[in-house]
Amino acid sequence: MKAEITFDLIMTEDMSFVEGCYRLAGGAWEVFVFTHLRCGPYGVGVWKDLTWSSGVKGLNAVMPAEIKLNKATVSNVLSQALGVTEWFEVRGPDSIMLR
């Protein structure tokens, strides 16, 4: 499956936090948030099919501290969780506004 992705932040090779949006084929924009375990109260894991307080759907991922958060990591985790085989980076909505 092909999908679109947009990152809210200027990405570097090792971010402490990543937020953006994705859109699966023909669907609405959804919000993703990635953090390291040291940044949040949850254990390591990926929680998909979330509904943010605005009603927008999305995904939250908490990664081990030793994993670098970058475009490759985010894309790989999202691909595995959502069944996406190819991402197209586009200019999309601001996830903070959607969330």
Short mmCIF file of N, CA, C and O in Angstrom, two decimals:
data_model
loop_
_atom_site.label_atom_id
_atom_site.label_comp_id
_atom_site.label_asym_id
_atom_site.label_seq_id
_atom_site.Cartn_x
_atom_site.Cartn_y
_atom_site.Cartn_z
N MET A 1 0.84 -1.17 0.00
CA MET A 1 0.00 0.00 0.00
C MET A 1 0.90 1.24 0.00
O MET A 1 1.89 1.30 0.72
N LYS A 2 0.52 2.24 -0.77
CA LYS A 2 1.23 3.52 -0.80
C LYS A 2 0.53 4.51 0.11
O LYS A 2 -0.69 4.44 0.28
N ALA A 3 1.31 5.42 0.70
CA ALA A 3 0.72 6.40 1.61
C ALA A 3 1.55 7.68 1.59
O ALA A 3 2.69 7.69 1.12
N GLU A 4 0.97 8.74 2.12
CA GLU A 4 1.64 10.04 2.20
C GLU A 4 2.05 10.30 3.65
O GLU A 4 1.36 9.87 4.58
N ILE A 5 3.16 11.04 3.81
CA ILE A 5 3.65 11.39 5.14
C ILE A 5 4.16 12.83 5.12
O ILE A 5 4.66 13.29 4.09
N THR A 6 3.96 13.51 6.23
CA THR A 6 4.50 14.86 6.39
C THR A 6 5.03 14.97 7.82
O THR A 6 4.44 14.44 8.76
N PHE A 7 6.18 15.62 7.94
CA PHE A 7 6.81 15.81 9.24
C PHE A 7 6.64 17.26 9.67
O PHE A 7 6.87 18.18 8.87
N ASP A 8 6.26 17.49 10.92
CA ASP A 8 6.09 18.86 11.43
C ASP A 8 7.42 19.55 11.69
O ASP A 8 7.50 20.77 11.64
N LEU A 9 8.43 18.78 12.00
CA LEU A 9 9.72 19.34 12.39
C LEU A 9 10.75 19.16 11.28
O LEU A 9 10.60 18.29 10.43
N ILE A 10 11.79 19.97 11.31
CA ILE A 10 12.92 19.75 10.42
C ILE A 10 13.67 18.56 10.99
O ILE A 10 14.17 18.60 12.12
N MET A 11 13.71 17.49 10.23
CA MET A 11 14.25 16.23 10.73
C MET A 11 15.77 16.21 10.71
O MET A 11 16.39 16.67 9.75
N THR A 12 16.34 15.65 11.77
CA THR A 12 17.77 15.39 11.85
C THR A 12 17.95 13.89 12.03
O THR A 12 16.97 13.13 12.06
N GLU A 13 19.17 13.46 12.22
CA GLU A 13 19.44 12.03 12.34
C GLU A 13 19.15 11.46 13.72
O GLU A 13 19.17 10.25 13.90
N ASP A 14 18.90 12.30 14.71
CA ASP A 14 18.61 11.78 16.05
C ASP A 14 17.75 12.78 16.81
O ASP A 14 18.26 13.62 17.53
N MET A 15 16.46 12.67 16.63
CA MET A 15 15.49 13.57 17.26
C MET A 15 15.08 12.99 18.62
O MET A 15 15.09 11.78 18.82
N SER A 16 14.67 13.85 19.53
CA SER A 16 14.13 13.36 20.80
C SER A 16 12.61 13.16 20.71
O SER A 16 12.03 12.43 21.51
N PHE A 17 12.00 13.77 19.70
CA PHE A 17 10.56 13.76 19.55
C PHE A 17 10.25 13.99 18.07
O PHE A 17 10.90 14.81 17.43
N VAL A 18 9.31 13.25 17.51
CA VAL A 18 8.91 13.45 16.11
C VAL A 18 7.39 13.44 16.06
O VAL A 18 6.73 12.60 16.68
N GLU A 19 6.85 14.40 15.33
CA GLU A 19 5.40 14.48 15.16
C GLU A 19 5.09 14.85 13.72
O GLU A 19 5.82 15.61 13.09
N GLY A 20 4.02 14.30 13.22
CA GLY A 20 3.60 14.61 11.85
C GLY A 20 2.29 13.94 11.53
O GLY A 20 1.55 13.53 12.43
N CYS A 21 2.01 13.82 10.23
CA CYS A 21 0.76 13.23 9.78
C CYS A 21 1.02 12.22 8.68
O CYS A 21 2.01 12.29 7.97
N TYR A 22 0.10 11.30 8.54
CA TYR A 22 0.13 10.35 7.43
C TYR A 22 -1.28 10.19 6.90
O TYR A 22 -2.28 10.46 7.58
N ARG A 23 -1.34 9.81 5.63
CA ARG A 23 -2.64 9.57 5.00
C ARG A 23 -2.53 8.30 4.19
O ARG A 23 -1.75 8.21 3.25
N LEU A 24 -3.31 7.31 4.57
CA LEU A 24 -3.37 6.08 3.82
C LEU A 24 -4.22 6.29 2.58
O LEU A 24 -5.03 7.23 2.54
N ALA A 25 -4.08 5.46 1.61
CA ALA A 25 -4.76 5.61 0.32
C ALA A 25 -6.24 5.98 0.48
O ALA A 25 -7.01 5.22 1.05
N GLY A 26 -6.59 7.18 0.02
CA GLY A 26 -7.97 7.61 0.03
C GLY A 26 -8.53 7.98 1.39
O GLY A 26 -9.72 8.27 1.51
N GLY A 27 -7.70 7.99 2.41
CA GLY A 27 -8.20 8.25 3.75
C GLY A 27 -7.98 9.67 4.21
O GLY A 27 -7.48 10.52 3.47
N ALA A 28 -8.37 9.92 5.43
CA ALA A 28 -8.18 11.23 6.05
C ALA A 28 -6.77 11.29 6.65
O ALA A 28 -6.14 10.26 6.91
N TRP A 29 -6.29 12.50 6.88
CA TRP A 29 -5.01 12.67 7.56
C TRP A 29 -5.12 12.17 8.99
O TRP A 29 -6.11 12.43 9.67
N GLU A 30 -4.09 11.45 9.43
CA GLU A 30 -4.00 10.97 10.80
C GLU A 30 -2.68 11.46 11.40
O GLU A 30 -1.75 11.78 10.67
N VAL A 31 -2.60 11.51 12.71
CA VAL A 31 -1.44 12.09 13.40
C VAL A 31 -0.58 11.00 14.03
O VAL A 31 -1.12 10.07 14.63
N PHE A 32 0.75 11.14 13.88
CA PHE A 32 1.66 10.25 14.59
C PHE A 32 2.56 11.07 15.51
O PHE A 32 2.89 12.21 15.23
N VAL A 33 2.91 10.45 16.64
CA VAL A 33 3.85 11.02 17.60
C VAL A 33 4.81 9.92 18.01
O VAL A 33 4.38 8.81 18.37
N PHE A 34 6.11 10.21 17.92
CA PHE A 34 7.15 9.29 18.34
C PHE A 34 7.97 9.95 19.44
O PHE A 34 8.35 11.11 19.32
N THR A 35 8.24 9.21 20.50
CA THR A 35 9.11 9.68 21.58
C THR A 35 10.03 8.53 21.99
O THR A 35 9.83 7.38 21.57
N HIS A 36 11.01 8.85 22.80
CA HIS A 36 11.84 7.83 23.42
C HIS A 36 11.25 7.47 24.77
O HIS A 36 10.54 8.28 25.38
N LEU A 37 11.57 6.30 25.24
CA LEU A 37 11.09 5.84 26.53
C LEU A 37 11.40 6.85 27.62
O LEU A 37 10.59 7.12 28.49
N ARG A 38 12.57 7.48 27.55
CA ARG A 38 12.96 8.44 28.58
C ARG A 38 12.09 9.70 28.58
O ARG A 38 12.14 10.48 29.50
N CYS A 39 11.28 9.88 27.53
CA CYS A 39 10.48 11.11 27.40
C CYS A 39 9.03 10.93 27.83
O CYS A 39 8.29 11.89 27.87
N GLY A 40 8.61 9.73 28.10
CA GLY A 40 7.19 9.55 28.37
C GLY A 40 6.93 8.56 29.48
O GLY A 40 7.81 7.82 29.89
N PRO A 41 5.69 8.51 29.95
CA PRO A 41 5.32 7.64 31.06
C PRO A 41 4.96 6.21 30.65
O PRO A 41 4.70 5.38 31.49
N TYR A 42 4.94 5.93 29.33
CA TYR A 42 4.51 4.63 28.85
C TYR A 42 5.71 3.71 28.64
O TYR A 42 6.84 4.16 28.56
N GLY A 43 5.45 2.44 28.50
CA GLY A 43 6.49 1.50 28.12
C GLY A 43 6.74 1.59 26.62
O GLY A 43 6.07 2.32 25.90
N VAL A 44 7.71 0.83 26.16
CA VAL A 44 8.03 0.80 24.73
C VAL A 44 6.90 0.11 23.99
O VAL A 44 6.38 -0.91 24.43
N GLY A 45 6.52 0.67 22.86
CA GLY A 45 5.48 0.05 22.05
C GLY A 45 4.89 1.01 21.05
O GLY A 45 5.25 2.19 21.00
N VAL A 46 4.00 0.47 20.23
CA VAL A 46 3.29 1.26 19.23
C VAL A 46 1.80 1.08 19.47
O VAL A 46 1.31 -0.04 19.52
N TRP A 47 1.14 2.20 19.66
CA TRP A 47 -0.30 2.18 19.87
C TRP A 47 -0.96 2.82 18.66
O TRP A 47 -0.83 4.02 18.43
N LYS A 48 -1.63 1.99 17.86
CA LYS A 48 -2.29 2.52 16.68
C LYS A 48 -3.79 2.55 16.93
O LYS A 48 -4.26 2.08 17.97
N ASP A 49 -4.50 3.11 15.99
CA ASP A 49 -5.95 3.27 16.12
C ASP A 49 -6.33 4.12 17.33
O ASP A 49 -7.37 3.91 17.95
N LEU A 50 -5.46 5.09 17.66
CA LEU A 50 -5.77 6.03 18.72
C LEU A 50 -6.72 7.10 18.21
O LEU A 50 -6.76 7.39 17.02
N THR A 51 -7.43 7.71 19.10
CA THR A 51 -8.22 8.89 18.77
C THR A 51 -7.73 10.01 19.67
O THR A 51 -7.82 9.90 20.89
N TRP A 52 -7.17 11.05 19.06
CA TRP A 52 -6.69 12.21 19.81
C TRP A 52 -7.88 13.00 20.32
O TRP A 52 -9.02 12.78 19.91
N SER A 53 -7.64 13.94 21.22
CA SER A 53 -8.73 14.68 21.86
C SER A 53 -9.61 15.43 20.86
O SER A 53 -10.78 15.68 21.12
N SER A 54 -9.07 15.76 19.69
CA SER A 54 -9.84 16.47 18.66
C SER A 54 -10.77 15.54 17.89
O SER A 54 -11.62 16.00 17.14
N GLY A 55 -10.59 14.23 18.07
CA GLY A 55 -11.37 13.26 17.31
C GLY A 55 -10.60 12.69 16.12
O GLY A 55 -11.05 11.73 15.49
N VAL A 56 -9.44 13.25 15.81
CA VAL A 56 -8.60 12.76 14.72
C VAL A 56 -7.94 11.45 15.16
O VAL A 56 -7.53 11.30 16.30
N LYS A 57 -7.85 10.51 14.24
CA LYS A 57 -7.22 9.22 14.52
C LYS A 57 -5.71 9.34 14.40
O LYS A 57 -5.19 10.32 13.85
N GLY A 58 -5.00 8.32 14.88
CA GLY A 58 -3.56 8.35 14.74
C GLY A 58 -2.86 7.23 15.46
O GLY A 58 -3.46 6.21 15.80
N LEU A 59 -1.56 7.47 15.70
CA LEU A 59 -0.67 6.46 16.23
C LEU A 59 0.34 7.12 17.16
O LEU A 59 0.82 8.22 16.88
N ASN A 60 0.66 6.44 18.24
CA ASN A 60 1.69 6.90 19.18
C ASN A 60 2.72 5.78 19.31
O ASN A 60 2.36 4.63 19.50
N ALA A 61 4.01 6.14 19.19
CA ALA A 61 5.08 5.15 19.32
C ALA A 61 6.09 5.62 20.35
O ALA A 61 6.52 6.77 20.31
N VAL A 62 6.44 4.74 21.27
CA VAL A 62 7.47 5.01 22.26
C VAL A 62 8.60 4.02 21.99
O VAL A 62 8.41 2.81 22.05
N MET A 63 9.77 4.57 21.65
CA MET A 63 10.89 3.76 21.23
C MET A 63 11.92 3.63 22.36
O MET A 63 12.03 4.52 23.20
N PRO A 64 12.71 2.56 22.35
CA PRO A 64 13.80 2.45 23.33
C PRO A 64 14.77 3.61 23.16
O PRO A 64 14.95 4.12 22.06
N ALA A 65 15.41 4.01 24.24
CA ALA A 65 16.30 5.17 24.23
C ALA A 65 17.45 5.02 23.25
O ALA A 65 17.94 6.01 22.70
N GLU A 66 17.90 3.81 22.98
CA GLU A 66 19.05 3.61 22.09
C GLU A 66 18.69 3.67 20.60
O GLU A 66 19.58 3.69 19.75
N ILE A 67 17.43 3.71 20.27
CA ILE A 67 17.00 3.80 18.87
C ILE A 67 16.98 5.26 18.45
O ILE A 67 16.37 6.10 19.12
N LYS A 68 17.62 5.58 17.34
CA LYS A 68 17.61 6.94 16.83
C LYS A 68 16.27 7.22 16.17
O LYS A 68 15.77 6.42 15.38
N LEU A 69 15.68 8.35 16.54
CA LEU A 69 14.43 8.79 15.91
C LEU A 69 14.80 9.68 14.72
O LEU A 69 15.32 10.77 14.89
N ASN A 70 14.53 9.18 13.53
CA ASN A 70 14.79 9.93 12.31
C ASN A 70 13.76 9.48 11.27
O ASN A 70 12.89 8.66 11.57
N LYS A 71 13.87 10.02 10.06
CA LYS A 71 12.89 9.67 9.02
C LYS A 71 12.85 8.17 8.76
O LYS A 71 11.77 7.59 8.60
N ALA A 72 14.01 7.54 8.71
CA ALA A 72 14.06 6.11 8.41
C ALA A 72 13.36 5.29 9.50
O ALA A 72 12.56 4.40 9.19
N THR A 73 13.64 5.60 10.75
CA THR A 73 13.01 4.87 11.86
C THR A 73 11.50 5.07 11.84
O THR A 73 10.73 4.11 11.93
N VAL A 74 11.07 6.32 11.72
CA VAL A 74 9.64 6.62 11.71
C VAL A 74 8.95 5.91 10.55
O VAL A 74 7.92 5.25 10.73
N SER A 75 9.52 6.01 9.38
CA SER A 75 8.93 5.36 8.20
C SER A 75 8.85 3.85 8.36
O SER A 75 7.83 3.24 8.04
N ASN A 76 9.92 3.25 8.89
CA ASN A 76 9.93 1.79 9.08
C ASN A 76 8.88 1.34 10.09
O ASN A 76 8.15 0.38 9.86
N VAL A 77 8.80 2.03 11.22
CA VAL A 77 7.82 1.66 12.24
C VAL A 77 6.39 1.85 11.72
O VAL A 77 5.54 0.98 11.88
N LEU A 78 6.15 2.98 11.07
CA LEU A 78 4.82 3.21 10.50
C LEU A 78 4.48 2.17 9.44
O LEU A 78 3.34 1.68 9.37
N SER A 79 5.45 1.82 8.61
CA SER A 79 5.22 0.81 7.57
C SER A 79 4.79 -0.51 8.19
O SER A 79 3.83 -1.15 7.73
N GLN A 80 5.51 -0.93 9.23
CA GLN A 80 5.18 -2.19 9.89
C GLN A 80 3.81 -2.14 10.56
O GLN A 80 3.02 -3.08 10.47
N ALA A 81 3.52 -1.04 11.23
CA ALA A 81 2.25 -0.93 11.97
C ALA A 81 1.04 -0.79 11.06
O ALA A 81 -0.05 -1.27 11.38
N LEU A 82 1.25 -0.14 9.90
CA LEU A 82 0.11 0.20 9.04
C LEU A 82 0.06 -0.58 7.73
O LEU A 82 -0.88 -0.42 6.96
N GLY A 83 1.08 -1.39 7.46
CA GLY A 83 1.10 -2.16 6.22
C GLY A 83 1.43 -1.33 4.99
O GLY A 83 1.02 -1.68 3.88
N VAL A 84 2.19 -0.25 5.16
CA VAL A 84 2.56 0.61 4.04
C VAL A 84 3.85 0.11 3.42
O VAL A 84 4.81 -0.21 4.13
N THR A 85 3.89 0.05 2.08
CA THR A 85 5.08 -0.41 1.37
C THR A 85 5.87 0.74 0.76
O THR A 85 7.05 0.57 0.46
N GLU A 86 5.24 1.89 0.57
CA GLU A 86 5.93 3.03 -0.03
C GLU A 86 5.35 4.34 0.50
O GLU A 86 4.14 4.53 0.48
N TRP A 87 6.25 5.23 0.98
CA TRP A 87 5.84 6.53 1.50
C TRP A 87 6.20 7.63 0.51
O TRP A 87 7.28 7.61 -0.08
N PHE A 88 5.32 8.61 0.38
CA PHE A 88 5.58 9.81 -0.40
C PHE A 88 5.54 10.99 0.56
O PHE A 88 4.50 11.25 1.17
N GLU A 89 6.68 11.67 0.72
CA GLU A 89 6.72 12.81 1.62
C GLU A 89 6.12 14.02 0.90
O GLU A 89 6.53 14.36 -0.21
N VAL A 90 5.13 14.62 1.53
CA VAL A 90 4.40 15.75 0.94
C VAL A 90 4.27 16.85 1.99
O VAL A 90 4.58 16.66 3.16
N ARG A 91 3.78 18.00 1.54
CA ARG A 91 3.42 19.05 2.49
C ARG A 91 1.97 18.80 2.89
O ARG A 91 1.08 18.85 2.06
N GLY A 92 1.78 18.54 4.13
CA GLY A 92 0.45 18.22 4.63
C GLY A 92 0.08 19.15 5.78
O GLY A 92 0.77 20.13 6.05
N PRO A 93 -0.97 18.79 6.48
CA PRO A 93 -1.43 19.63 7.59
C PRO A 93 -0.47 19.56 8.77
O PRO A 93 0.33 18.64 8.89
N ASP A 94 -0.58 20.53 9.64
CA ASP A 94 0.19 20.58 10.88
C ASP A 94 -0.49 19.66 11.88
O ASP A 94 -1.67 19.86 12.22
N SER A 95 0.23 18.69 12.37
CA SER A 95 -0.39 17.71 13.28
C SER A 95 -0.87 18.34 14.57
O SER A 95 -1.86 17.91 15.15
N ILE A 96 -0.19 19.39 15.03
CA ILE A 96 -0.61 20.04 16.27
C ILE A 96 -1.99 20.66 16.09
O ILE A 96 -2.83 20.62 17.00
N MET A 97 -2.25 21.19 14.91
CA MET A 97 -3.57 21.78 14.64
C MET A 97 -4.64 20.68 14.54
O MET A 97 -5.78 20.89 14.96
N LEU A 98 -4.28 19.53 14.00
CA LEU A 98 -5.24 18.43 13.88
C LEU A 98 -5.51 17.76 15.23
O LEU A 98 -6.63 17.37 15.51
N ARG A 99 -4.45 17.64 16.01
CA ARG A 99 -4.55 16.93 17.28
C ARG A 99 -5.34 17.75 18.29
O ARG A 99 -6.07 17.33 19.09
#
